[in-house]
mmCIF file of C-alpha atoms and ligand atoms in Angstrom:
data_model
loop_
_atom_site.group_PDB
_atom_site.id
_atom_site.type_symbol
_atom_site.label_atom_id
_atom_site.label_comp_id
_atom_site.label_asym_id
_atom_site.label_seq_id
_atom_site.Cartn_x
_atom_site.Cartn_y
_atom_site.Cartn_z
ATOM 1 C CA MET S 154 -31.294 51.078 13.278
ATOM 2 C CA LYS S 155 -30.477 54.715 12.545
ATOM 3 C CA THR S 156 -28.735 55.268 9.257
ATOM 4 C CA LEU S 157 -26.474 57.724 7.517
ATOM 5 C CA ASP S 158 -29.560 59.271 5.904
ATOM 6 C CA ASP S 159 -30.985 59.971 9.347
ATOM 7 C CA LEU S 160 -27.763 61.661 10.387
ATOM 8 C CA LEU S 161 -27.623 63.738 7.215
ATOM 9 C CA GLY S 162 -31.257 64.656 7.849
ATOM 10 C CA GLU S 163 -30.299 65.965 11.306
ATOM 11 C CA GLY S 164 -27.591 68.044 9.683
ATOM 12 C CA VAL S 165 -23.853 67.536 10.047
ATOM 13 C CA ALA S 166 -22.412 70.877 8.915
ATOM 14 C CA GLY S 167 -19.592 71.817 11.250
ATOM 15 C CA ARG S 168 -20.003 68.643 13.333
ATOM 16 C CA ARG S 169 -17.230 66.135 13.851
ATOM 17 C CA VAL S 170 -18.285 62.696 12.709
ATOM 18 C CA LEU S 171 -16.218 59.619 13.518
ATOM 19 C CA VAL S 172 -16.406 56.999 10.754
ATOM 20 C CA ARG S 173 -15.216 53.422 11.284
ATOM 21 C CA ALA S 174 -14.131 52.144 7.881
ATOM 22 C CA ASP S 175 -12.484 48.868 6.903
ATOM 23 C CA LEU S 176 -9.372 50.006 5.063
ATOM 24 C CA ASN S 177 -7.517 46.753 5.660
ATOM 25 C CA VAL S 178 -5.998 46.414 2.188
ATOM 26 C CA PRO S 179 -3.387 43.946 0.963
ATOM 27 C CA LEU S 180 0.060 45.538 0.809
ATOM 28 C CA ASP S 181 3.306 44.661 -0.900
ATOM 29 C CA GLY S 182 5.712 46.622 1.265
ATOM 30 C CA SER S 183 4.020 50.017 1.247
ATOM 31 C CA ARG S 184 2.307 49.480 -2.123
ATOM 32 C CA ILE S 185 -1.437 48.761 -2.024
ATOM 33 C CA THR S 186 -2.041 45.768 -4.302
ATOM 34 C CA ASP S 187 -5.837 46.057 -4.215
ATOM 35 C CA ASP S 188 -7.630 49.233 -3.135
ATOM 36 C CA GLY S 189 -11.160 47.807 -3.293
ATOM 37 C CA ARG S 190 -11.864 48.483 0.362
ATOM 38 C CA VAL S 191 -10.663 52.088 0.091
ATOM 39 C CA ARG S 192 -12.948 52.651 -2.890
ATOM 40 C CA ALA S 193 -15.852 51.008 -1.077
ATOM 41 C CA ALA S 194 -15.375 53.417 1.834
ATOM 42 C CA LEU S 195 -15.577 56.537 -0.348
ATOM 43 C CA PRO S 196 -19.336 57.106 -0.779
ATOM 44 C CA THR S 197 -20.091 57.458 2.934
ATOM 45 C CA ILE S 198 -17.067 59.664 3.566
ATOM 46 C CA ARG S 199 -17.930 61.798 0.558
ATOM 47 C CA ARG S 200 -21.557 62.268 1.554
ATOM 48 C CA LEU S 201 -20.536 63.421 5.015
ATOM 49 C CA ALA S 202 -17.827 65.742 3.730
ATOM 50 C CA ASP S 203 -20.128 67.196 1.072
ATOM 51 C CA ALA S 204 -22.654 67.937 3.812
ATOM 52 C CA GLY S 205 -20.015 69.947 5.667
ATOM 53 C CA ALA S 206 -19.013 67.462 8.369
ATOM 54 C CA LYS S 207 -15.484 67.288 9.709
ATOM 55 C CA VAL S 208 -14.869 63.617 8.994
ATOM 56 C CA VAL S 209 -12.584 61.646 11.297
ATOM 57 C CA VAL S 210 -11.897 58.169 9.932
ATOM 58 C CA THR S 211 -10.661 55.345 12.132
ATOM 59 C CA ALA S 212 -9.505 51.994 10.734
ATOM 60 C CA HIS S 213 -7.104 49.110 11.244
ATOM 61 C CA LEU S 214 -4.483 47.549 9.022
ATOM 62 C CA GLY S 215 -3.322 43.985 9.531
ATOM 63 C CA ARG S 216 -2.761 42.578 12.976
ATOM 64 C CA PRO S 217 -0.073 44.612 14.769
ATOM 65 C CA LYS S 218 0.534 43.559 18.353
ATOM 66 C CA GLY S 219 -1.102 46.481 20.165
ATOM 67 C CA ALA S 220 1.818 48.883 19.673
ATOM 68 C CA PRO S 221 2.928 51.234 16.893
ATOM 69 C CA ASP S 222 4.661 49.309 14.124
ATOM 70 C CA ASP S 223 5.661 51.121 10.957
ATOM 71 C CA ARG S 224 4.924 48.105 8.768
ATOM 72 C CA TYR S 225 1.247 48.520 9.633
ATOM 73 C CA SER S 226 1.032 52.292 9.288
ATOM 74 C CA LEU S 227 -2.028 53.598 7.457
ATOM 75 C CA ARG S 228 0.170 56.124 5.610
ATOM 76 C CA PRO S 229 -0.241 54.489 2.162
ATOM 77 C CA VAL S 230 -3.963 54.243 2.782
ATOM 78 C CA ALA S 231 -4.245 57.956 3.695
ATOM 79 C CA GLU S 232 -2.495 58.796 0.431
ATOM 80 C CA ARG S 233 -4.776 56.575 -1.632
ATOM 81 C CA LEU S 234 -7.891 57.832 0.137
ATOM 82 C CA GLY S 235 -6.833 61.412 -0.558
ATOM 83 C CA ALA S 236 -6.106 60.658 -4.210
ATOM 84 C CA LEU S 237 -9.492 59.007 -4.700
ATOM 85 C CA LEU S 238 -11.357 61.771 -2.851
ATOM 86 C CA GLY S 239 -9.435 64.461 -4.669
ATOM 87 C CA ALA S 240 -8.693 66.159 -1.360
ATOM 88 C CA GLU S 241 -5.924 65.939 1.165
ATOM 89 C CA VAL S 242 -6.438 63.390 3.917
ATOM 90 C CA THR S 243 -4.187 64.153 6.860
ATOM 91 C CA LEU S 244 -2.953 61.128 8.757
ATOM 92 C CA ALA S 245 -2.672 61.631 12.500
ATOM 93 C CA GLY S 246 0.504 60.022 13.783
ATOM 94 C CA ASP S 247 -1.316 58.389 16.677
ATOM 95 C CA VAL S 248 -4.725 56.920 17.479
ATOM 96 C CA VAL S 249 -6.214 59.162 20.175
ATOM 97 C CA GLY S 250 -3.177 61.076 21.415
ATOM 98 C CA GLU S 251 -1.904 64.608 21.005
ATOM 99 C CA GLN S 252 -1.426 64.272 17.257
ATOM 100 C CA ALA S 253 -4.943 62.943 16.744
ATOM 101 C CA ARG S 254 -6.366 65.809 18.800
ATOM 102 C CA SER S 255 -4.363 68.361 16.868
ATOM 103 C CA VAL S 256 -5.243 66.969 13.410
ATOM 104 C CA VAL S 257 -8.921 66.697 14.313
ATOM 105 C CA GLY S 258 -8.877 70.188 15.855
ATOM 106 C CA GLY S 259 -7.483 71.592 12.618
ATOM 107 C CA LEU S 260 -10.130 70.071 10.343
ATOM 108 C CA ALA S 261 -12.178 72.468 8.252
ATOM 109 C CA ASP S 262 -15.832 71.800 7.483
ATOM 110 C CA GLY S 263 -15.868 69.165 4.743
ATOM 111 C CA GLY S 264 -12.327 68.062 5.619
ATOM 112 C CA VAL S 265 -11.251 64.452 6.135
ATOM 113 C CA ALA S 266 -8.615 63.105 8.528
ATOM 114 C CA LEU S 267 -7.485 59.544 9.188
ATOM 115 C CA LEU S 268 -6.339 58.355 12.601
ATOM 116 C CA GLU S 269 -3.351 55.997 12.703
ATOM 117 C CA ASN S 270 -4.006 52.228 12.855
ATOM 118 C CA VAL S 271 -6.413 51.783 15.770
ATOM 119 C CA ARG S 272 -4.842 48.393 16.563
ATOM 120 C CA PHE S 273 -1.671 50.228 17.607
ATOM 121 C CA ASP S 274 -3.650 50.740 20.818
ATOM 122 C CA PRO S 275 -3.913 47.478 22.787
ATOM 123 C CA ARG S 276 -7.305 48.512 24.151
ATOM 124 C CA GLU S 277 -8.874 48.173 20.678
ATOM 125 C CA THR S 278 -8.868 44.380 20.730
ATOM 126 C CA SER S 279 -8.808 43.919 24.505
ATOM 127 C CA LYS S 280 -11.010 41.217 26.030
ATOM 128 C CA SER S 281 -11.706 43.616 28.897
ATOM 129 C CA ALA S 282 -14.862 45.622 28.261
ATOM 130 C CA ASP S 283 -13.531 48.335 30.578
ATOM 131 C CA GLU S 284 -10.350 48.768 28.601
ATOM 132 C CA ARG S 285 -12.232 48.879 25.326
ATOM 133 C CA ALA S 286 -14.708 51.362 26.774
ATOM 134 C CA GLU S 287 -11.828 53.605 27.794
ATOM 135 C CA LEU S 288 -10.477 53.748 24.235
ATOM 136 C CA ALA S 289 -14.020 54.177 22.896
ATOM 137 C CA GLY S 290 -14.435 57.154 25.234
ATOM 138 C CA GLU S 291 -11.229 58.712 23.936
ATOM 139 C CA LEU S 292 -12.281 58.181 20.317
ATOM 140 C CA ALA S 293 -15.650 59.738 21.094
ATOM 141 C CA ALA S 294 -13.984 62.669 22.860
ATOM 142 C CA LEU S 295 -12.200 63.547 19.615
ATOM 143 C CA THR S 296 -15.572 64.485 18.149
ATOM 144 C CA GLY S 297 -16.323 66.991 20.932
ATOM 145 C CA GLN S 298 -19.875 68.204 21.439
ATOM 146 C CA ASP S 299 -22.577 66.995 18.988
ATOM 147 C CA GLY S 300 -20.306 64.231 17.771
ATOM 148 C CA ALA S 301 -21.676 61.228 15.943
ATOM 149 C CA PHE S 302 -20.450 57.798 14.917
ATOM 150 C CA VAL S 303 -21.004 56.190 11.545
ATOM 151 C CA SER S 304 -20.316 52.466 11.410
ATOM 152 C CA ASP S 305 -19.256 51.687 7.857
ATOM 153 C CA GLY S 306 -16.504 49.093 8.239
ATOM 154 C CA PHE S 307 -18.548 46.104 7.160
ATOM 155 C CA GLY S 308 -15.480 43.827 6.969
ATOM 156 C CA VAL S 309 -14.946 44.245 10.694
ATOM 157 C CA VAL S 310 -18.509 44.233 12.127
ATOM 158 C CA HIS S 311 -17.992 40.660 13.340
ATOM 159 C CA ARG S 312 -15.318 41.932 15.742
ATOM 160 C CA LYS S 313 -16.301 43.117 19.224
ATOM 161 C CA GLN S 314 -13.664 45.835 19.274
ATOM 162 C CA ALA S 315 -13.537 49.346 20.697
ATOM 163 C CA SER S 316 -13.785 51.233 17.401
ATOM 164 C CA VAL S 317 -16.483 48.905 16.063
ATOM 165 C CA TYR S 318 -18.672 47.998 19.021
ATOM 166 C CA ASP S 319 -17.937 49.994 22.174
ATOM 167 C CA VAL S 320 -17.791 53.417 20.541
ATOM 168 C CA ALA S 321 -21.315 52.888 19.187
ATOM 169 C CA ARG S 322 -22.534 52.779 22.782
ATOM 170 C CA VAL S 323 -20.903 56.103 23.627
ATOM 171 C CA LEU S 324 -21.791 58.247 20.622
ATOM 172 C CA PRO S 325 -25.075 58.481 18.726
ATOM 173 C CA ALA S 326 -24.476 55.727 16.172
ATOM 174 C CA TYR S 327 -25.637 55.334 12.581
ATOM 175 C CA ALA S 328 -25.182 52.591 9.998
ATOM 176 C CA GLY S 329 -23.207 53.771 6.977
ATOM 177 C CA GLY S 330 -24.162 53.153 3.377
ATOM 178 C CA LEU S 331 -21.710 50.305 2.867
ATOM 179 C CA VAL S 332 -22.877 48.394 5.941
ATOM 180 C CA LEU S 333 -26.504 48.815 4.839
ATOM 181 C CA ALA S 334 -25.791 47.679 1.273
ATOM 182 C CA GLU S 335 -23.844 44.632 2.429
ATOM 183 C CA LEU S 336 -26.554 43.596 4.891
ATOM 184 C CA ASP S 337 -29.181 43.994 2.212
ATOM 185 C CA VAL S 338 -27.395 41.573 -0.097
ATOM 186 C CA LEU S 339 -26.771 39.013 2.633
ATOM 187 C CA ARG S 340 -30.421 39.160 3.614
ATOM 188 C CA THR S 341 -31.295 38.111 0.067
ATOM 189 C CA LEU S 342 -29.070 35.050 0.436
ATOM 190 C CA THR S 343 -30.469 33.971 3.798
ATOM 191 C CA GLY S 344 -34.071 34.806 2.932
ATOM 192 C CA ASP S 345 -35.576 33.142 -0.072
ATOM 193 C CA PRO S 346 -32.847 32.839 -2.713
ATOM 194 C CA ARG S 347 -33.853 31.976 -6.276
ATOM 195 C CA ARG S 348 -32.925 28.380 -7.098
ATOM 196 C CA PRO S 349 -30.755 26.613 -7.903
ATOM 197 C CA TYR S 350 -28.648 28.231 -5.177
ATOM 198 C CA THR S 351 -25.009 27.266 -5.674
ATOM 199 C CA VAL S 352 -22.248 28.060 -3.216
ATOM 200 C CA VAL S 353 -18.551 27.812 -4.074
ATOM 201 C CA LEU S 354 -16.172 27.537 -1.148
ATOM 202 C CA GLY S 355 -12.405 27.545 -1.260
ATOM 203 C CA GLY S 356 -9.566 28.590 0.974
ATOM 204 C CA SER S 357 -7.136 26.494 2.873
ATOM 205 C CA LYS S 358 -8.836 25.103 5.951
ATOM 206 C CA VAL S 359 -12.016 23.123 6.512
ATOM 207 C CA SER S 360 -11.866 24.144 10.167
ATOM 208 C CA ASP S 361 -12.326 27.823 9.191
ATOM 209 C CA LYS S 362 -15.320 26.995 7.026
ATOM 210 C CA LEU S 363 -16.920 24.231 9.071
ATOM 211 C CA ALA S 364 -19.594 26.424 10.652
ATOM 212 C CA VAL S 365 -20.623 27.941 7.346
ATOM 213 C CA ILE S 366 -20.702 24.553 5.609
ATOM 214 C CA GLU S 367 -22.972 23.207 8.350
ATOM 215 C CA ALA S 368 -25.231 26.246 8.105
ATOM 216 C CA LEU S 369 -25.385 26.283 4.307
ATOM 217 C CA LEU S 370 -25.774 22.588 3.493
ATOM 218 C CA PRO S 371 -29.491 22.442 4.335
ATOM 219 C CA LYS S 372 -30.144 25.645 2.354
ATOM 220 C CA VAL S 373 -28.215 25.244 -0.886
ATOM 221 C CA ASP S 374 -28.734 23.047 -3.920
ATOM 222 C CA ARG S 375 -25.034 22.630 -4.657
ATOM 223 C CA LEU S 376 -21.897 23.233 -2.600
ATOM 224 C CA LEU S 377 -18.799 23.206 -4.803
ATOM 225 C CA VAL S 378 -15.604 22.772 -2.814
ATOM 226 C CA GLY S 379 -12.139 23.735 -4.058
ATOM 227 C CA GLY S 380 -9.035 25.269 -2.518
ATOM 228 C CA GLY S 381 -6.782 23.618 0.026
ATOM 229 C CA MET S 382 -9.732 22.345 2.029
ATOM 230 C CA CYS S 383 -10.866 19.936 -0.695
ATOM 231 C CA PHE S 384 -8.018 17.575 0.210
ATOM 232 C CA THR S 385 -9.379 16.838 3.655
ATOM 233 C CA PHE S 386 -12.672 15.894 1.988
ATOM 234 C CA LEU S 387 -10.839 13.719 -0.575
ATOM 235 C CA ALA S 388 -8.980 12.035 2.275
ATOM 236 C CA ALA S 389 -12.333 11.456 3.988
ATOM 237 C CA GLN S 390 -13.425 9.577 0.863
ATOM 238 C CA GLY S 391 -10.364 7.378 1.334
ATOM 239 C CA HIS S 392 -8.127 8.845 -1.379
ATOM 240 C CA GLY S 393 -4.420 9.476 -0.933
ATOM 241 C CA VAL S 394 -3.641 13.188 -1.182
ATOM 242 C CA GLY S 395 0.169 13.038 -1.251
ATOM 243 C CA SER S 396 1.678 16.075 0.458
ATOM 244 C CA SER S 397 -1.395 18.253 -0.105
ATOM 245 C CA LEU S 398 -2.763 20.345 2.716
ATOM 246 C CA LEU S 399 -4.572 17.976 5.075
ATOM 247 C CA GLU S 400 -6.321 18.584 8.384
ATOM 248 C CA GLN S 401 -6.142 15.107 9.809
ATOM 249 C CA ASP S 402 -8.331 15.962 12.788
ATOM 250 C CA MET S 403 -11.117 17.098 10.456
ATOM 251 C CA VAL S 404 -11.307 13.905 8.401
ATOM 252 C CA ASP S 405 -14.115 12.373 10.475
ATOM 253 C CA THR S 406 -16.082 15.616 10.359
ATOM 254 C CA CYS S 407 -15.701 15.659 6.578
ATOM 255 C CA LYS S 408 -16.943 12.076 6.397
ATOM 256 C CA ARG S 409 -20.052 13.063 8.314
ATOM 257 C CA LEU S 410 -20.616 16.162 6.140
ATOM 258 C CA LEU S 411 -20.276 14.098 2.964
ATOM 259 C CA ALA S 412 -22.818 11.602 4.275
ATOM 260 C CA GLU S 413 -25.252 14.341 5.338
ATOM 261 C CA ALA S 414 -24.832 16.288 2.105
ATOM 262 C CA GLY S 415 -26.362 13.517 0.029
ATOM 263 C CA GLY S 416 -24.647 14.468 -3.205
ATOM 264 C CA LYS S 417 -25.000 18.234 -2.826
ATOM 265 C CA LEU S 418 -21.341 18.566 -1.930
ATOM 266 C CA VAL S 419 -19.226 18.426 -5.085
ATOM 267 C CA LEU S 420 -15.481 17.827 -4.971
ATOM 268 C CA PRO S 421 -12.849 18.331 -7.699
ATOM 269 C CA VAL S 422 -12.373 15.489 -10.181
ATOM 270 C CA ASP S 423 -8.871 16.649 -11.093
ATOM 271 C CA VAL S 424 -6.181 18.850 -9.613
ATOM 272 C CA ILE S 425 -2.956 20.580 -10.602
ATOM 273 C CA ALA S 426 -0.291 18.781 -8.596
ATOM 274 C CA ALA S 427 3.181 20.207 -8.015
ATOM 275 C CA ASP S 428 6.380 18.728 -6.627
ATOM 276 C CA ALA S 429 6.959 21.819 -4.467
ATOM 277 C CA PHE S 430 5.049 24.824 -3.121
ATOM 278 C CA ALA S 431 6.649 27.184 -5.613
ATOM 279 C CA ALA S 432 5.772 29.078 -8.772
ATOM 280 C CA ASP S 433 8.528 27.235 -10.667
ATOM 281 C CA ALA S 434 7.710 23.745 -9.390
ATOM 282 C CA ASN S 435 7.132 20.872 -11.820
ATOM 283 C CA THR S 436 3.410 20.404 -12.300
ATOM 284 C CA ARG S 437 1.019 17.863 -13.731
ATOM 285 C CA THR S 438 -2.725 17.537 -14.007
ATOM 286 C CA VAL S 439 -3.941 14.404 -12.249
ATOM 287 C CA ALA S 440 -7.226 12.829 -11.199
ATOM 288 C CA SER S 441 -8.101 14.015 -7.707
ATOM 289 C CA THR S 442 -8.086 10.360 -6.664
ATOM 290 C CA GLY S 443 -4.535 9.874 -7.903
ATOM 291 C CA ILE S 444 -2.188 12.336 -6.222
ATOM 292 C CA ASP S 445 1.150 10.581 -5.822
ATOM 293 C CA ASP S 446 3.279 10.688 -2.708
ATOM 294 C CA GLY S 447 5.575 13.688 -2.726
ATOM 295 C CA TRP S 448 3.156 15.744 -4.857
ATOM 296 C CA LEU S 449 0.737 18.350 -3.608
ATOM 297 C CA GLY S 450 -2.430 19.715 -5.127
ATOM 298 C CA LEU S 451 -2.252 23.490 -5.526
ATOM 299 C CA ASP S 452 -5.244 24.187 -7.760
ATOM 300 C CA ILE S 453 -8.355 22.521 -9.125
ATOM 301 C CA GLY S 454 -7.877 21.056 -12.613
ATOM 302 C CA PRO S 455 -9.492 21.933 -15.970
ATOM 303 C CA GLU S 456 -12.134 19.156 -15.864
ATOM 304 C CA THR S 457 -13.249 20.412 -12.463
ATOM 305 C CA VAL S 458 -13.452 23.970 -13.770
ATOM 306 C CA LYS S 459 -15.727 22.658 -16.563
ATOM 307 C CA GLU S 460 -17.969 20.824 -14.099
ATOM 308 C CA PHE S 461 -18.147 23.747 -11.701
ATOM 309 C CA ALA S 462 -18.808 26.150 -14.598
ATOM 310 C CA ALA S 463 -21.661 23.953 -15.850
ATOM 311 C CA ALA S 464 -23.298 24.029 -12.407
ATOM 312 C CA LEU S 465 -22.765 27.782 -12.146
ATOM 313 C CA SER S 466 -24.280 28.467 -15.555
ATOM 314 C CA GLN S 467 -27.567 26.887 -14.362
ATOM 315 C CA ALA S 468 -27.614 28.631 -10.989
ATOM 316 C CA LYS S 469 -29.970 31.493 -10.174
ATOM 317 C CA THR S 470 -28.154 32.477 -6.984
ATOM 318 C CA VAL S 471 -24.408 32.142 -6.344
ATOM 319 C CA PHE S 472 -22.260 32.860 -3.318
ATOM 320 C CA TRP S 473 -18.511 32.425 -3.623
ATOM 321 C CA ASN S 474 -15.909 32.629 -0.873
ATOM 322 C CA GLY S 475 -12.307 31.506 -1.062
ATOM 323 C CA PRO S 476 -9.880 30.957 -3.927
ATOM 324 C CA MET S 477 -9.765 27.575 -5.701
ATOM 325 C CA GLY S 478 -5.978 27.379 -5.619
ATOM 326 C CA VAL S 479 -2.821 29.322 -4.880
ATOM 327 C CA PHE S 480 -3.835 32.003 -7.385
ATOM 328 C CA GLU S 481 -0.989 34.303 -6.326
ATOM 329 C CA MET S 482 1.303 31.950 -8.309
ATOM 330 C CA ALA S 483 0.506 31.976 -12.034
ATOM 331 C CA PRO S 484 0.601 28.168 -12.578
ATOM 332 C CA PHE S 485 -2.103 27.740 -9.922
ATOM 333 C CA ALA S 486 -4.389 30.643 -10.853
ATOM 334 C CA GLU S 487 -6.482 29.044 -13.582
ATOM 335 C CA GLY S 488 -8.938 27.314 -11.263
ATOM 336 C CA THR S 489 -9.831 30.528 -9.471
ATOM 337 C CA ARG S 490 -9.895 32.442 -12.749
ATOM 338 C CA GLY S 491 -12.119 29.815 -14.420
ATOM 339 C CA VAL S 492 -14.613 29.694 -11.561
ATOM 340 C CA ALA S 493 -14.680 33.489 -11.259
ATOM 341 C CA GLN S 494 -15.237 33.782 -15.010
ATOM 342 C CA ALA S 495 -18.056 31.224 -14.866
ATOM 343 C CA ILE S 496 -19.743 33.212 -12.101
ATOM 344 C CA ALA S 497 -19.309 36.432 -14.055
ATOM 345 C CA ASP S 498 -20.809 34.772 -17.161
ATOM 346 C CA SER S 499 -23.721 33.290 -15.231
ATOM 347 C CA PRO S 500 -26.958 35.287 -15.195
ATOM 348 C CA ALA S 501 -27.343 34.347 -11.523
ATOM 349 C CA PHE S 502 -27.554 36.871 -8.707
ATOM 350 C CA SER S 503 -23.927 36.498 -7.637
ATOM 351 C CA VAL S 504 -22.147 37.535 -4.483
ATOM 352 C CA VAL S 505 -18.403 37.362 -3.973
ATOM 353 C CA GLY S 506 -17.798 37.200 -0.249
ATOM 354 C CA GLY S 507 -14.680 38.527 1.143
ATOM 355 C CA GLY S 508 -11.308 40.073 1.158
ATOM 356 C CA ASP S 509 -9.297 37.391 -0.656
ATOM 357 C CA SER S 510 -11.856 36.348 -3.255
ATOM 358 C CA ALA S 511 -12.710 39.968 -3.988
ATOM 359 C CA ALA S 512 -9.037 40.811 -4.390
ATOM 360 C CA ALA S 513 -8.613 37.728 -6.607
ATOM 361 C CA VAL S 514 -11.364 38.952 -8.923
ATOM 362 C CA ARG S 515 -9.586 42.239 -9.440
ATOM 363 C CA LEU S 516 -6.008 40.940 -9.458
ATOM 364 C CA LEU S 517 -6.920 38.339 -12.088
ATOM 365 C CA GLY S 518 -8.425 41.120 -14.171
ATOM 366 C CA LEU S 519 -12.039 39.903 -14.188
ATOM 367 C CA PRO S 520 -14.804 42.382 -14.931
ATOM 368 C CA GLU S 521 -16.200 43.560 -11.592
ATOM 369 C CA ASP S 522 -19.568 44.277 -13.197
ATOM 370 C CA GLY S 523 -20.022 40.564 -13.911
ATOM 371 C CA PHE S 524 -20.881 40.136 -10.249
ATOM 372 C CA SER S 525 -24.033 41.421 -8.591
ATOM 373 C CA HIS S 526 -22.124 42.274 -5.433
ATOM 374 C CA ILE S 527 -18.501 42.061 -4.359
ATOM 375 C CA SER S 528 -18.481 42.100 -0.591
ATOM 376 C CA THR S 529 -15.784 43.856 1.411
ATOM 377 C CA GLY S 530 -16.222 41.390 4.253
ATOM 378 C CA GLY S 531 -14.877 37.852 4.283
ATOM 379 C CA GLY S 532 -15.230 36.776 7.895
ATOM 380 C CA ALA S 533 -18.170 39.119 8.390
ATOM 381 C CA SER S 534 -20.204 37.722 5.483
ATOM 382 C CA LEU S 535 -19.421 34.128 6.484
ATOM 383 C CA GLU S 536 -20.492 34.763 10.073
ATOM 384 C CA TYR S 537 -23.688 36.375 8.835
ATOM 385 C CA LEU S 538 -24.459 33.333 6.671
ATOM 386 C CA GLU S 539 -23.694 31.094 9.651
ATOM 387 C CA GLY S 540 -26.507 32.906 11.440
ATOM 388 C CA LYS S 541 -24.221 34.434 14.050
ATOM 389 C CA GLU S 542 -24.927 37.806 15.565
ATOM 390 C CA LEU S 543 -22.516 40.469 14.321
ATOM 391 C CA PRO S 544 -21.625 42.642 17.349
ATOM 392 C CA GLY S 545 -20.987 45.739 15.234
ATOM 393 C CA VAL S 546 -24.480 45.445 13.745
ATOM 394 C CA ALA S 547 -26.281 44.327 16.896
ATOM 395 C CA VAL S 548 -25.011 47.391 18.738
ATOM 396 C CA LEU S 549 -26.603 49.648 16.119
ATOM 397 C CA ASN S 550 -29.933 47.970 16.794
ATOM 398 C CA GLU S 551 -29.662 48.770 20.508
ATOM 399 C CA GLY S 552 -30.647 52.387 19.846
ATOM 400 C CA GLU S 553 -29.469 55.097 22.216
HETATM 401 C C1 3PG U 247 -10.585 41.430 7.254
HETATM 402 O O1 3PG U 247 -9.576 41.643 6.588
HETATM 403 O O2 3PG U 247 -11.230 40.368 7.181
HETATM 404 C C2 3PG U 247 -11.119 42.518 8.143
HETATM 405 O O3 3PG U 247 -10.478 43.716 7.893
HETATM 406 C C3 3PG U 247 -11.009 42.088 9.583
HETATM 407 O O4 3PG U 247 -9.672 41.894 9.925
HETATM 408 P P1 3PG U 247 -9.282 40.887 11.104
HETATM 409 O O5 3PG U 247 -9.640 39.510 10.598
HETATM 410 O O6 3PG U 247 -7.816 41.070 11.339
HETATM 411 O O7 3PG U 247 -10.120 41.245 12.295
HETATM 412 MG MG1 MG U 248 -22.976 37.517 -13.454
#
């Protein structure tokens, strides 16, 4: 796989370099609530700009329906990127159209431009390889002669999309620093992790995490399960879960996983139950086996946090993906905070996988340096741990 260092070694002064970044940040209206992904994208962009490249960044935001939609404009991201770089980042008003050509044409050496949300173009996510190739060709054409492509959007390498996969087959393609760093960490987890190896999984659905649970169970020493998905496991053990989130069609699968796990899979012993899905609901802490009808579990309880923290303090390797409760609402944030704090306090090599958990760490005000690595990729890191091929990485291994 050719890397950013190889490209810099070739020399980039005066060349136009297309960089795919993952700038898919959480927004509240047009306010960025967590700019972790923008900050993670900086080093590669900076190295290219410092070496005199004209840097053309392409990225997506959210899931617009293949047409321009102001709610998904990258405008706030261009502003934040510029502020963090200390240089103006011009946002092209379109993806590969006249405005993109004009903004890219006007770039000075060392300048940085951002193309508008690449998912405004329906060809980006098209199932048709021909359609994607057409957009990839137009993206490549923006770089003119001697163009190059740097793949640095780790959070999106599991997507076979035009700006991630197809463009790497048209332009000379190089892995960016973020992609390399992320892959390095994940390799440590799938290789020979120091033991005990403890994984914490949360999030709402078992169905989303099924593949990773299956892949991890044989490899880990402990799998601690919180978040909405713990209720399907509790139901599989025969407990009533009231109105908690429940995937009825996954109950049998959870039964099988519990049987196969032989005690490795640890469920909450208590939960914070609420009488409504609301920040001002009435709440009570109950045993996880005793959730009354009409009540729903929205966080793991304090005894569970203690048990999980004890396991985490002994671990030598930790991977965490998915919040333990509805941490966006203060009454249901303590489980996620407690587990995150326990990971930060643990001397283990610790990896936080993914968009939501990474944002939770920062939004809850935990020290980022308590974690060995905070990944920018949720789906991407899970798919890697599942042993799936990541198209955006595989294509870089294809060579020219
Ligand atoms: C993410 O937020 O996980 C990445 O940016 C990928 O986004 P997607 O799930 O919409 O493809
Ligand atoms: Mg730590």
